[in-house]
CSV table of C-alpha atoms in Angstrom, one decimal:
chain,number,residue,atom,x,y,z
A,1,MET,CA,-15.8,-16.0,17.7
A,2,SER,CA,-15.7,-12.8,19.3
A,3,GLY,CA,-15.8,-14.9,22.7
A,4,THR,CA,-12.5,-15.8,22.3
A,5,ALA,CA,-10.7,-14.6,25.5
A,6,VAL,CA,-7.6,-12.3,24.9
A,7,ASN,CA,-4.5,-12.6,26.1
A,8,VAL,CA,-2.9,-8.9,26.7
A,9,PRO,CA,0.6,-9.1,26.5
A,10,VAL,CA,2.0,-8.3,29.9
A,11,SER,CA,3.3,-4.9,28.7
A,12,ARG,CA,1.9,-2.2,26.4
A,13,ALA,CA,3.8,-0.7,23.4
A,14,ASP,CA,5.8,2.5,24.3
A,15,ALA,CA,5.0,5.3,22.3
A,16,ALA,CA,8.5,6.7,22.9
A,17,ARG,CA,10.3,3.7,21.1
A,18,VAL,CA,7.8,3.3,18.5
A,19,ALA,CA,8.6,7.3,17.6
A,20,ALA,CA,12.5,7.2,18.1
A,21,TRP,CA,11.9,4.7,15.2
A,22,LEU,CA,10.1,6.0,13.0
A,23,GLU,CA,12.9,9.1,13.1
A,24,ASP,CA,14.8,6.5,11.8
A,25,PHE,CA,13.6,5.2,8.8
A,26,ALA,CA,12.6,9.5,8.7
A,27,ARG,CA,16.1,10.1,7.9
A,28,LEU,CA,17.1,7.1,5.0
A,29,SER,CA,15.6,9.4,2.4
A,30,GLU,CA,17.1,11.1,-1.5
A,31,PRO,CA,19.9,13.5,-0.6
A,32,GLY,CA,18.3,17.0,-1.4
A,33,SER,CA,14.5,15.6,-0.9
A,34,SER,CA,14.3,18.7,1.7
A,35,GLU,CA,11.0,18.3,1.9
A,36,GLY,CA,9.2,14.8,3.3
A,37,VAL,CA,10.7,11.4,2.5
A,38,THR,CA,11.5,10.1,-0.3
A,39,ARG,CA,12.8,6.6,-0.4
A,40,LEU,CA,11.7,4.6,-3.7
A,41,ALA,CA,10.5,1.0,-4.2
A,42,TYR,CA,14.1,-1.6,-5.4
A,43,THR,CA,17.2,1.3,-4.6
A,44,ALA,CA,19.2,1.3,-2.1
A,45,LEU,CA,17.8,3.5,0.3
A,46,GLU,CA,14.9,1.3,0.2
A,47,ARG,CA,17.5,-1.7,0.9
A,48,LYS,CA,18.9,0.4,3.8
A,49,ALA,CA,15.8,0.7,5.8
A,50,HIS,CA,15.4,-3.3,5.3
A,51,ASP,CA,18.6,-3.4,7.2
A,52,VAL,CA,17.3,-1.3,10.0
A,53,PHE,CA,14.2,-3.4,10.3
A,54,ALA,CA,16.5,-7.0,10.1
A,55,GLY,CA,18.6,-5.7,12.6
A,56,ALA,CA,16.0,-4.7,15.0
A,57,MET,CA,14.7,-8.2,14.3
A,58,ARG,CA,17.8,-10.3,14.9
A,59,GLU,CA,18.4,-7.4,18.5
A,60,PHE,CA,14.4,-9.6,20.2
A,61,GLY,CA,16.1,-13.4,18.7
A,62,CYS,CA,14.0,-13.9,15.3
A,63,THR,CA,15.4,-15.6,12.5
A,64,VAL,CA,15.5,-12.7,9.1
A,65,TRP,CA,16.0,-13.7,6.0
A,66,THR,CA,15.1,-12.0,2.0
A,67,ASP,CA,13.0,-13.1,-0.4
A,68,GLN,CA,13.7,-13.1,-4.4
A,69,ALA,CA,10.9,-10.4,-3.9
A,70,GLY,CA,12.9,-8.3,-1.6
A,71,ASN,CA,10.9,-8.5,1.1
A,72,THR,CA,12.5,-9.2,4.6
A,73,ILE,CA,10.7,-11.4,6.9
A,74,ALA,CA,11.9,-12.7,10.8
A,75,GLU,CA,10.3,-15.2,12.8
A,76,ARG,CA,10.0,-16.3,16.2
A,77,GLN,CA,9.4,-19.9,16.4
A,78,GLY,CA,6.6,-20.9,17.8
A,79,ARG,CA,6.3,-23.5,20.6
A,80,GLU,CA,5.3,-26.8,18.6
A,81,ALA,CA,6.4,-27.8,15.3
A,82,GLY,CA,4.6,-27.6,11.7
A,83,LEU,CA,2.1,-25.9,12.3
A,84,PRO,CA,2.3,-22.0,9.7
A,85,ALA,CA,3.0,-19.1,10.7
A,86,LEU,CA,1.1,-16.0,11.5
A,87,ALA,CA,2.6,-12.6,10.7
A,88,THR,CA,2.1,-8.7,10.3
A,89,GLY,CA,3.6,-6.2,8.9
A,90,SER,CA,4.0,-3.6,6.1
A,91,HIS,CA,5.8,-1.4,3.7
A,92,LEU,CA,8.9,0.5,3.8
A,93,ASP,CA,9.6,2.1,0.8
A,94,THR,CA,7.8,5.4,-0.4
A,95,VAL,CA,6.2,7.7,-2.6
A,96,PRO,CA,8.4,11.3,-3.4
A,97,HIS,CA,7.6,13.6,-0.1
A,98,ALA,CA,5.9,11.8,1.7
A,99,GLY,CA,5.2,11.8,5.9
A,100,ARG,CA,6.8,9.4,7.6
A,101,PHE,CA,3.8,6.9,8.3
A,102,ASP,CA,2.3,5.0,5.3
A,103,GLY,CA,3.3,1.9,5.6
A,104,ILE,CA,6.5,2.7,7.7
A,105,ALA,CA,3.7,2.7,10.9
A,106,GLY,CA,3.0,-0.9,10.6
A,107,VAL,CA,6.6,-2.2,9.4
A,108,VAL,CA,7.2,-0.2,13.2
A,109,ALA,CA,4.5,-2.6,14.6
A,110,ALA,CA,5.6,-5.9,13.3
A,111,MET,CA,9.2,-4.4,14.6
A,112,GLU,CA,7.3,-3.6,18.1
A,113,THR,CA,5.2,-6.4,18.9
A,114,ALA,CA,8.4,-8.8,18.7
A,115,ARG,CA,9.4,-6.3,21.3
A,116,ILE,CA,6.9,-6.9,24.1
A,117,TYR,CA,6.6,-10.5,22.9
A,118,SER,CA,10.3,-10.9,23.2
A,119,GLU,CA,11.3,-9.2,26.7
A,120,ASN,CA,8.1,-10.7,28.1
A,121,GLY,CA,9.2,-14.1,27.2
A,122,ILE,CA,6.0,-14.3,25.3
A,123,ARG,CA,5.2,-17.3,23.7
A,124,HIS,CA,3.0,-18.7,21.2
A,125,ALA,CA,2.2,-21.8,19.4
A,126,HIS,CA,2.6,-21.1,15.9
A,127,PRO,CA,5.7,-18.9,14.5
A,128,MET,CA,5.3,-15.5,14.3
A,129,ARG,CA,7.1,-13.6,11.3
A,130,PHE,CA,6.9,-10.1,11.1
A,131,VAL,CA,7.2,-9.0,7.0
A,132,ALA,CA,9.1,-6.0,5.7
A,133,PHE,CA,7.2,-5.4,2.2
A,134,ALA,CA,9.3,-4.4,-0.6
A,135,ALA,CA,8.1,-2.0,-3.3
A,136,GLU,CA,4.3,-0.9,-2.1
A,137,GLU,CA,4.2,2.4,-3.9
A,138,GLY,CA,3.2,1.8,-7.2
A,139,ALA,CA,5.3,5.8,-7.4
A,140,ARG,CA,8.0,4.5,-9.6
A,141,PHE,CA,7.0,1.7,-11.7
A,142,GLY,CA,2.8,2.4,-11.7
A,143,GLN,CA,2.2,-0.9,-10.4
A,144,ALA,CA,1.3,-1.0,-6.8
A,145,CYS,CA,2.1,-4.0,-4.1
A,146,THR,CA,4.9,-5.6,-6.2
A,147,GLY,CA,6.6,-7.4,-3.5
A,148,SER,CA,2.9,-8.6,-1.6
A,149,ARG,CA,1.8,-9.1,-4.9
A,150,ILE,CA,5.3,-11.5,-6.2
A,151,VAL,CA,4.2,-13.4,-2.8
A,152,SER,CA,0.7,-13.9,-3.6
A,153,GLY,CA,1.4,-15.6,-7.2
A,154,LEU,CA,-0.3,-12.1,-9.1
A,155,THR,CA,2.7,-11.0,-10.9
A,156,ARG,CA,5.6,-13.3,-12.1
A,157,PRO,CA,8.7,-13.5,-13.9
A,158,ASP,CA,8.1,-12.1,-17.7
A,159,ASP,CA,5.8,-9.3,-15.7
A,160,LEU,CA,8.7,-7.4,-14.1
A,161,TYR,CA,10.0,-6.4,-17.6
A,162,GLY,CA,6.9,-4.4,-18.9
A,163,LYS,CA,7.1,-1.8,-15.5
A,164,ARG,CA,9.4,0.9,-16.5
A,165,ASP,CA,9.9,4.0,-14.3
A,166,ALA,CA,10.3,7.7,-15.8
A,167,ASP,CA,14.2,6.4,-16.9
A,168,GLY,CA,13.3,3.7,-18.7
A,169,VAL,CA,14.8,1.4,-16.1
A,170,SER,CA,12.8,-2.0,-16.0
A,171,LEU,CA,11.4,-3.6,-13.0
A,172,ALA,CA,13.9,-6.9,-13.4
A,173,GLU,CA,16.7,-4.6,-13.9
A,174,ALA,CA,15.7,-2.4,-10.3
A,175,MET,CA,15.7,-5.9,-8.9
A,176,ARG,CA,18.8,-6.8,-10.5
A,177,SER,CA,20.0,-3.4,-9.1
A,178,ILE,CA,20.0,-4.4,-5.7
A,179,GLY,CA,20.2,-8.3,-5.5
A,180,LEU,CA,17.4,-9.8,-6.7
A,181,ASP,CA,16.6,-12.4,-9.3
A,182,PRO,CA,13.7,-11.2,-11.3
A,183,SER,CA,14.0,-14.7,-12.8
A,184,ALA,CA,13.0,-16.4,-9.4
A,185,VAL,CA,10.7,-14.5,-7.8
A,186,ALA,CA,8.6,-17.6,-8.0
A,187,GLU,CA,10.6,-19.0,-4.9
A,188,ALA,CA,8.7,-16.3,-2.6
A,189,ARG,CA,5.5,-17.7,-3.2
A,190,TRP,CA,3.8,-18.3,-0.3
A,191,SER,CA,1.5,-21.1,0.2
A,192,PRO,CA,-1.1,-21.6,2.9
A,193,ASP,CA,0.8,-24.9,4.6
A,194,GLU,CA,3.5,-22.4,5.7
A,195,TRP,CA,1.3,-19.1,7.1
A,196,ALA,CA,-2.1,-19.5,8.7
A,197,ALA,CA,-3.1,-15.4,8.5
A,198,PHE,CA,-2.4,-11.9,8.0
A,199,VAL,CA,-3.1,-9.1,10.2
A,200,GLU,CA,-1.3,-5.3,9.0
A,201,LEU,CA,-1.8,-2.6,10.8
A,202,HIS,CA,-2.4,0.7,8.7
A,203,VAL,CA,-2.8,5.6,9.0
A,204,GLU,CA,-6.4,5.2,7.3
A,205,GLN,CA,-5.2,7.9,5.7
A,206,GLY,CA,-8.5,10.5,5.3
A,207,ALA,CA,-10.1,11.6,8.6
A,208,VAL,CA,-12.5,9.4,9.3
A,209,LEU,CA,-11.2,8.1,13.1
A,210,GLU,CA,-10.2,11.7,14.0
A,211,SER,CA,-14.0,13.3,13.2
A,212,SER,CA,-15.5,10.3,14.8
A,213,GLY,CA,-13.0,10.3,17.7
A,214,VAL,CA,-12.6,6.7,17.5
A,215,PRO,CA,-8.9,5.0,18.2
A,216,VAL,CA,-8.5,2.1,16.0
A,217,GLY,CA,-10.7,1.7,12.7
A,218,VAL,CA,-11.1,-2.5,11.3
A,219,VAL,CA,-11.1,-2.4,7.8
A,220,ASP,CA,-13.8,-5.2,6.8
A,221,LEU,CA,-13.4,-4.4,2.6
A,222,ILE,CA,-10.3,-2.8,0.2
A,223,SER,CA,-10.8,-0.4,-2.5
A,224,GLY,CA,-9.6,-1.8,-5.9
A,225,SER,CA,-7.4,-0.2,-8.3
A,226,THR,CA,-7.5,0.5,-11.8
A,227,ARG,CA,-4.8,2.9,-13.4
A,228,MET,CA,-4.1,3.8,-16.8
A,229,LEU,CA,-2.3,6.2,-19.1
A,230,LEU,CA,-3.9,8.3,-21.2
A,231,LYS,CA,-2.0,9.9,-24.2
A,232,VAL,CA,-3.0,12.8,-26.1
A,233,THR,CA,-1.8,13.1,-29.2
A,234,GLY,CA,-2.2,16.9,-30.9
A,235,ARG,CA,0.4,18.7,-33.4
A,236,ALA,CA,3.3,20.8,-32.2
A,237,SER,CA,4.0,24.5,-33.3
A,238,HIS,CA,5.7,27.6,-32.2
A,239,THR,CA,2.8,29.8,-30.0
A,240,GLY,CA,2.8,33.1,-31.9
A,241,GLY,CA,2.6,31.9,-35.3
A,242,THR,CA,-0.1,29.9,-35.2
A,243,PRO,CA,-3.9,30.9,-34.5
A,244,MET,CA,-6.2,30.1,-31.9
A,245,HIS,CA,-8.7,28.2,-34.5
A,246,LEU,CA,-5.7,26.1,-36.3
A,247,ARG,CA,-4.1,24.6,-33.5
A,248,ALA,CA,-4.1,21.1,-31.8
A,249,ASP,CA,-3.4,21.6,-28.7
A,250,ALA,CA,-3.1,18.6,-27.0
A,251,LEU,CA,-2.7,20.3,-23.7
A,252,ALA,CA,-5.7,22.0,-23.7
A,253,ALA,CA,-7.2,18.7,-24.2
A,254,ALA,CA,-5.4,16.8,-22.0
A,255,ALA,CA,-6.9,20.2,-19.4
A,256,GLU,CA,-10.7,18.7,-20.4
A,257,ILE,CA,-9.6,15.5,-19.4
A,258,VAL,CA,-9.3,16.8,-16.7
A,259,LEU,CA,-12.3,18.1,-15.5
A,260,LEU,CA,-14.2,15.2,-17.3
A,261,ILE,CA,-12.3,12.6,-14.9
A,262,GLU,CA,-13.9,14.9,-12.0
A,263,SER,CA,-17.0,14.9,-13.1
A,264,ILE,CA,-17.5,11.7,-13.6
A,265,ALA,CA,-16.9,10.6,-10.4
A,266,GLY,CA,-18.5,13.1,-8.9
A,267,ASP,CA,-21.6,12.4,-10.9
A,268,PHE,CA,-24.4,10.4,-8.8
A,269,ARG,CA,-23.4,7.5,-10.1
A,270,HIS,CA,-20.1,7.2,-8.9
A,271,ARG,CA,-21.1,7.7,-5.2
A,272,GLY,CA,-17.8,5.8,-3.4
A,273,THR,CA,-15.6,6.4,-6.5
A,274,ARG,CA,-12.1,7.7,-6.5
A,275,ALA,CA,-10.7,9.2,-9.9
A,276,THR,CA,-8.0,11.1,-10.1
A,277,VAL,CA,-5.1,12.2,-12.9
A,278,GLY,CA,-2.0,12.1,-10.7
A,279,ARG,CA,0.7,12.8,-13.1
A,280,LEU,CA,0.5,14.9,-16.3
A,281,ASP,CA,3.3,14.8,-18.8
A,282,ALA,CA,3.5,17.9,-21.3
A,283,ALA,CA,6.2,17.6,-24.7
A,284,PRO,CA,7.9,19.1,-25.4
A,285,GLY,CA,8.1,21.3,-22.5
A,286,SER,CA,8.5,25.1,-24.5
A,287,ILE,CA,7.5,28.2,-23.3
A,288,THR,CA,7.2,28.9,-27.2
A,289,THR,CA,5.9,25.6,-28.9
A,290,ILE,CA,2.0,24.4,-28.5
A,291,PRO,CA,2.6,20.8,-26.5
A,292,GLY,CA,2.3,18.2,-29.3
A,293,GLN,CA,1.9,15.3,-26.6
A,294,VAL,CA,0.3,15.2,-23.2
A,295,ARG,CA,0.0,11.9,-21.0
A,296,LEU,CA,-1.7,11.4,-18.4
A,297,TYR,CA,-1.8,8.7,-15.8
A,298,VAL,CA,-5.3,7.6,-14.4
A,299,ASP,CA,-6.4,6.2,-10.9
A,300,ILE,CA,-9.6,5.3,-10.1
A,301,ARG,CA,-11.0,3.7,-6.8
A,302,ASP,CA,-13.2,1.3,-5.8
A,303,VAL,CA,-15.1,-1.2,-3.5
A,304,ASP,CA,-17.4,-2.1,-6.5
A,305,SER,CA,-15.7,-3.7,-9.3
A,306,ASP,CA,-18.2,-3.1,-11.8
A,307,ARG,CA,-18.6,0.3,-11.3
A,308,GLN,CA,-14.8,0.2,-10.7
A,309,ARG,CA,-14.0,-0.9,-14.6
A,310,ALA,CA,-17.1,0.9,-15.9
A,311,THR,CA,-15.9,4.1,-14.7
A,312,ALA,CA,-12.7,3.2,-16.7
A,313,GLY,CA,-14.4,2.8,-19.6
A,314,GLU,CA,-16.9,5.8,-19.4
A,315,ILE,CA,-13.7,8.2,-18.8
A,316,ILE,CA,-12.6,6.3,-22.1
A,317,ALA,CA,-15.4,7.0,-24.8
A,318,ARG,CA,-15.8,10.4,-23.8
A,319,ALA,CA,-12.2,11.2,-23.9
A,320,GLU,CA,-12.8,9.8,-27.0
A,321,THR,CA,-14.9,12.2,-28.1
A,322,LEU,CA,-13.9,15.3,-26.5
A,323,CYS,CA,-10.5,14.5,-28.2
A,324,ALA,CA,-12.2,14.3,-31.7
A,325,ARG,CA,-13.7,17.3,-31.2
A,326,ARG,CA,-11.0,18.8,-30.7
A,327,GLY,CA,-9.0,17.4,-33.5
A,328,VAL,CA,-6.6,15.6,-31.6
A,329,ARG,CA,-5.7,11.7,-30.9
A,330,LEU,CA,-6.3,9.4,-28.3
A,331,SER,CA,-4.6,6.5,-27.1
A,332,SER,CA,-4.9,4.4,-23.7
A,333,ARG,CA,-2.9,1.7,-21.5
A,334,LEU,CA,-3.7,-0.4,-18.8
A,335,LEU,CA,-0.5,0.2,-16.4
A,336,ALA,CA,-2.6,-2.1,-13.3
A,337,ASP,CA,-5.9,-3.5,-12.5
A,338,THR,CA,-6.8,-4.4,-8.6
A,339,SER,CA,-10.1,-5.8,-7.5
A,340,PRO,CA,-12.0,-4.8,-3.9
A,341,ALA,CA,-11.3,-6.7,-1.8
A,342,VAL,CA,-13.5,-8.6,0.9
A,343,LEU,CA,-11.7,-9.4,4.3
A,344,PRO,CA,-12.8,-12.6,6.2
A,345,ALA,CA,-15.5,-12.4,8.4
A,346,TRP,CA,-13.9,-14.5,11.5
A,347,LEU,CA,-10.6,-12.4,11.5
A,348,ARG,CA,-12.2,-9.2,11.7
A,349,GLU,CA,-14.2,-10.5,14.5
A,350,VAL,CA,-11.0,-11.7,16.4
A,351,VAL,CA,-9.4,-8.4,16.5
A,352,ALA,CA,-12.5,-6.2,17.3
A,353,GLY,CA,-13.4,-8.4,20.2
A,354,THR,CA,-10.1,-8.0,21.2
A,355,CYS,CA,-10.8,-3.6,20.6
A,356,ALA,CA,-13.5,-4.9,23.5
A,357,GLU,CA,-11.3,-6.9,25.8
A,358,LEU,CA,-8.9,-4.0,25.4
A,359,ASP,CA,-11.4,-1.6,25.8
A,360,VAL,CA,-10.3,0.4,23.3
A,361,PRO,CA,-12.7,1.9,21.1
A,362,HIS,CA,-13.5,1.0,17.5
A,363,ARG,CA,-15.4,0.7,14.2
A,364,ILE,CA,-15.5,-1.6,11.3
A,365,MET,CA,-15.1,1.0,8.3
A,366,PRO,CA,-13.3,0.4,4.7
A,367,SER,CA,-10.1,1.4,2.9
A,368,GLY,CA,-10.1,3.6,0.7
A,369,ALA,CA,-7.0,2.7,0.0
A,370,SER,CA,-4.1,-0.6,-2.4
A,371,HIS,CA,-2.5,-2.2,0.6
A,372,ASP,CA,-0.3,-5.2,1.1
A,373,ALA,CA,-2.8,-7.3,3.2
A,374,GLN,CA,-5.1,-6.9,-0.3
A,375,MET,CA,-2.8,-8.6,-2.0
A,376,ILE,CA,-1.7,-11.1,0.8
A,377,ASN,CA,-5.6,-12.2,1.3
A,378,ASN,CA,-5.6,-13.9,-1.6
A,379,VAL,CA,-3.6,-16.9,-0.4
A,380,ILE,CA,-4.2,-17.0,3.1
A,381,PRO,CA,-6.7,-14.7,5.3
A,382,SER,CA,-5.7,-11.2,6.5
A,383,GLY,CA,-7.4,-8.3,8.7
A,384,MET,CA,-5.9,-4.8,9.4
A,385,ILE,CA,-6.3,-2.5,12.1
A,386,PHE,CA,-6.3,1.1,11.2
A,387,VAL,CA,-5.5,4.3,13.5
A,388,PRO,CA,-6.2,7.3,12.5
A,389,SER,CA,-4.4,10.4,10.9
A,390,ARG,CA,-3.9,14.0,11.1
A,391,ASP,CA,-6.8,16.0,8.7
A,392,GLY,CA,-6.5,13.1,7.2
A,393,ILE,CA,-3.6,13.8,5.4
A,394,SER,CA,-1.2,10.8,3.5
A,395,HIS,CA,1.3,10.8,0.6
A,396,SER,CA,2.2,14.7,1.7
A,397,PRO,CA,5.0,15.4,3.7
A,398,GLU,CA,1.9,16.7,6.6
A,399,GLU,CA,1.0,12.9,7.0
A,400,TRP,CA,1.0,12.7,10.5
A,401,SER,CA,-0.5,10.0,13.2
A,402,SER,CA,0.3,10.4,17.2
A,403,VAL,CA,2.7,8.4,19.1
A,404,ASP,CA,-0.4,7.9,21.2
A,405,ASP,CA,-2.8,6.3,18.8
A,406,LEU,CA,0.1,3.9,17.1
A,407,ALA,CA,0.9,2.4,21.0
A,408,THR,CA,-2.7,1.7,21.4
A,409,GLY,CA,-2.8,0.3,17.8
A,410,ILE,CA,0.1,-1.6,18.6
A,411,ASP,CA,-1.2,-3.5,21.7
A,412,VAL,CA,-4.2,-4.8,19.3
A,413,LEU,CA,-2.6,-5.8,16.7
A,414,ALA,CA,-0.2,-8.0,19.8
A,415,ALA,CA,-2.9,-9.0,21.6
A,416,SER,CA,-4.9,-10.0,18.4
A,417,LEU,CA,-2.1,-12.3,17.1
A,418,LEU,CA,-1.9,-14.3,20.2
A,419,ALA,CA,-5.8,-14.3,19.7
A,420,LEU,CA,-5.6,-15.7,16.0
A,421,ASP,CA,-3.0,-17.7,18.0
A,422,ARG,CA,-5.2,-19.9,20.5
A,423,LEU,CA,-7.8,-19.7,18.2
A,424,LEU,CA,-5.9,-21.5,15.2
A,425,LEU,CA,-4.8,-23.8,17.5
A,426,ASP,CA,-8.4,-25.3,18.6
A,427,SER,CA,-10.1,-24.2,14.5
A,428,PRO,CA,-7.5,-24.7,12.5
A,429,GLU,CA,-9.6,-25.2,9.0
A,430,LEU,CA,-10.2,-21.5,9.3
A,431,ALA,CA,-7.4,-20.3,8.1
């Protein structure tokens, strides 16, 4: 497999153009969001970003459409009729106060790949599809990868009504507000008859590549994620009138739970587990009132599915004991649960072989974060290309990746898709 010849495009990625597109998308941020970029899922701003993508892809001769999940798909016709499409892409929504690279780098990589093919008259047998997924971030509704989950058949119409944002707006309502029909999302489902393979370029969101001086990572494994809501209920009371020994302080118990979670994930038995309380809401929120209720939003990541779920169970069991000792009550609710994904070795070998042909150093590595490719891998073979993240920072205004590194990753992506095109023409059974 690694001996597959690589058809290197006649021109390489244009770093200046990549930087300009990143800047265009970074400008599409909520008013008053002075730090970083805020462009939440299923909002008008997210749709504006998709419009920018669609406009560019039409300029490159692609046919463009939006499915009922809100994903924007651009197709460049292949030279042979009836073949399933090869695809690349990522997402355009962000977490609050994000950087400009998470997801967007992969969409820009798709745009630049389409430009290279178009301007150089590169022909391929399979259709090439370039995808901007909707709602990958779980920041608004608590569920990650909604657009790619829908096309993979992992999220159904009924699932869209139970997940709500902080304002009580359901996923279904948010989708309707931007012109989508949540009852019709099954129409967006991908079929292996129409799609052959998918490769996503993404910033690493960690420091492995930068610290090792390697420009490209080829992903073999993507961590699973379990997300929970823990609700601690105590007794709201006056801060001055209630002695310390008579309190049922929900926030004090929640603070101890945060440290408990850190301790569990740091234990040697959970080596490789990452557990985080990313959001904590205390009520009633008055400086003169002992908090009566606290909500903790917990995120657990692991490449081992058994350990991932065992960690969640241990957190709940030990938090219940802690709350009983403090005289408060604990309830829990599962928000989302995704298993780790092992990406196909044969596809990984194609990408690694392309790196070798282009003389680009690379390393095989896992991903600690969830990605659209993780969902798509349930339907068609999927791969991932990582480029370095400065200091390993992501989900922050300080998130940064060099456009030169991005250009190198795009070179690998563009050539890998062409290598897959030829390989699957000769060996369609792989897909």
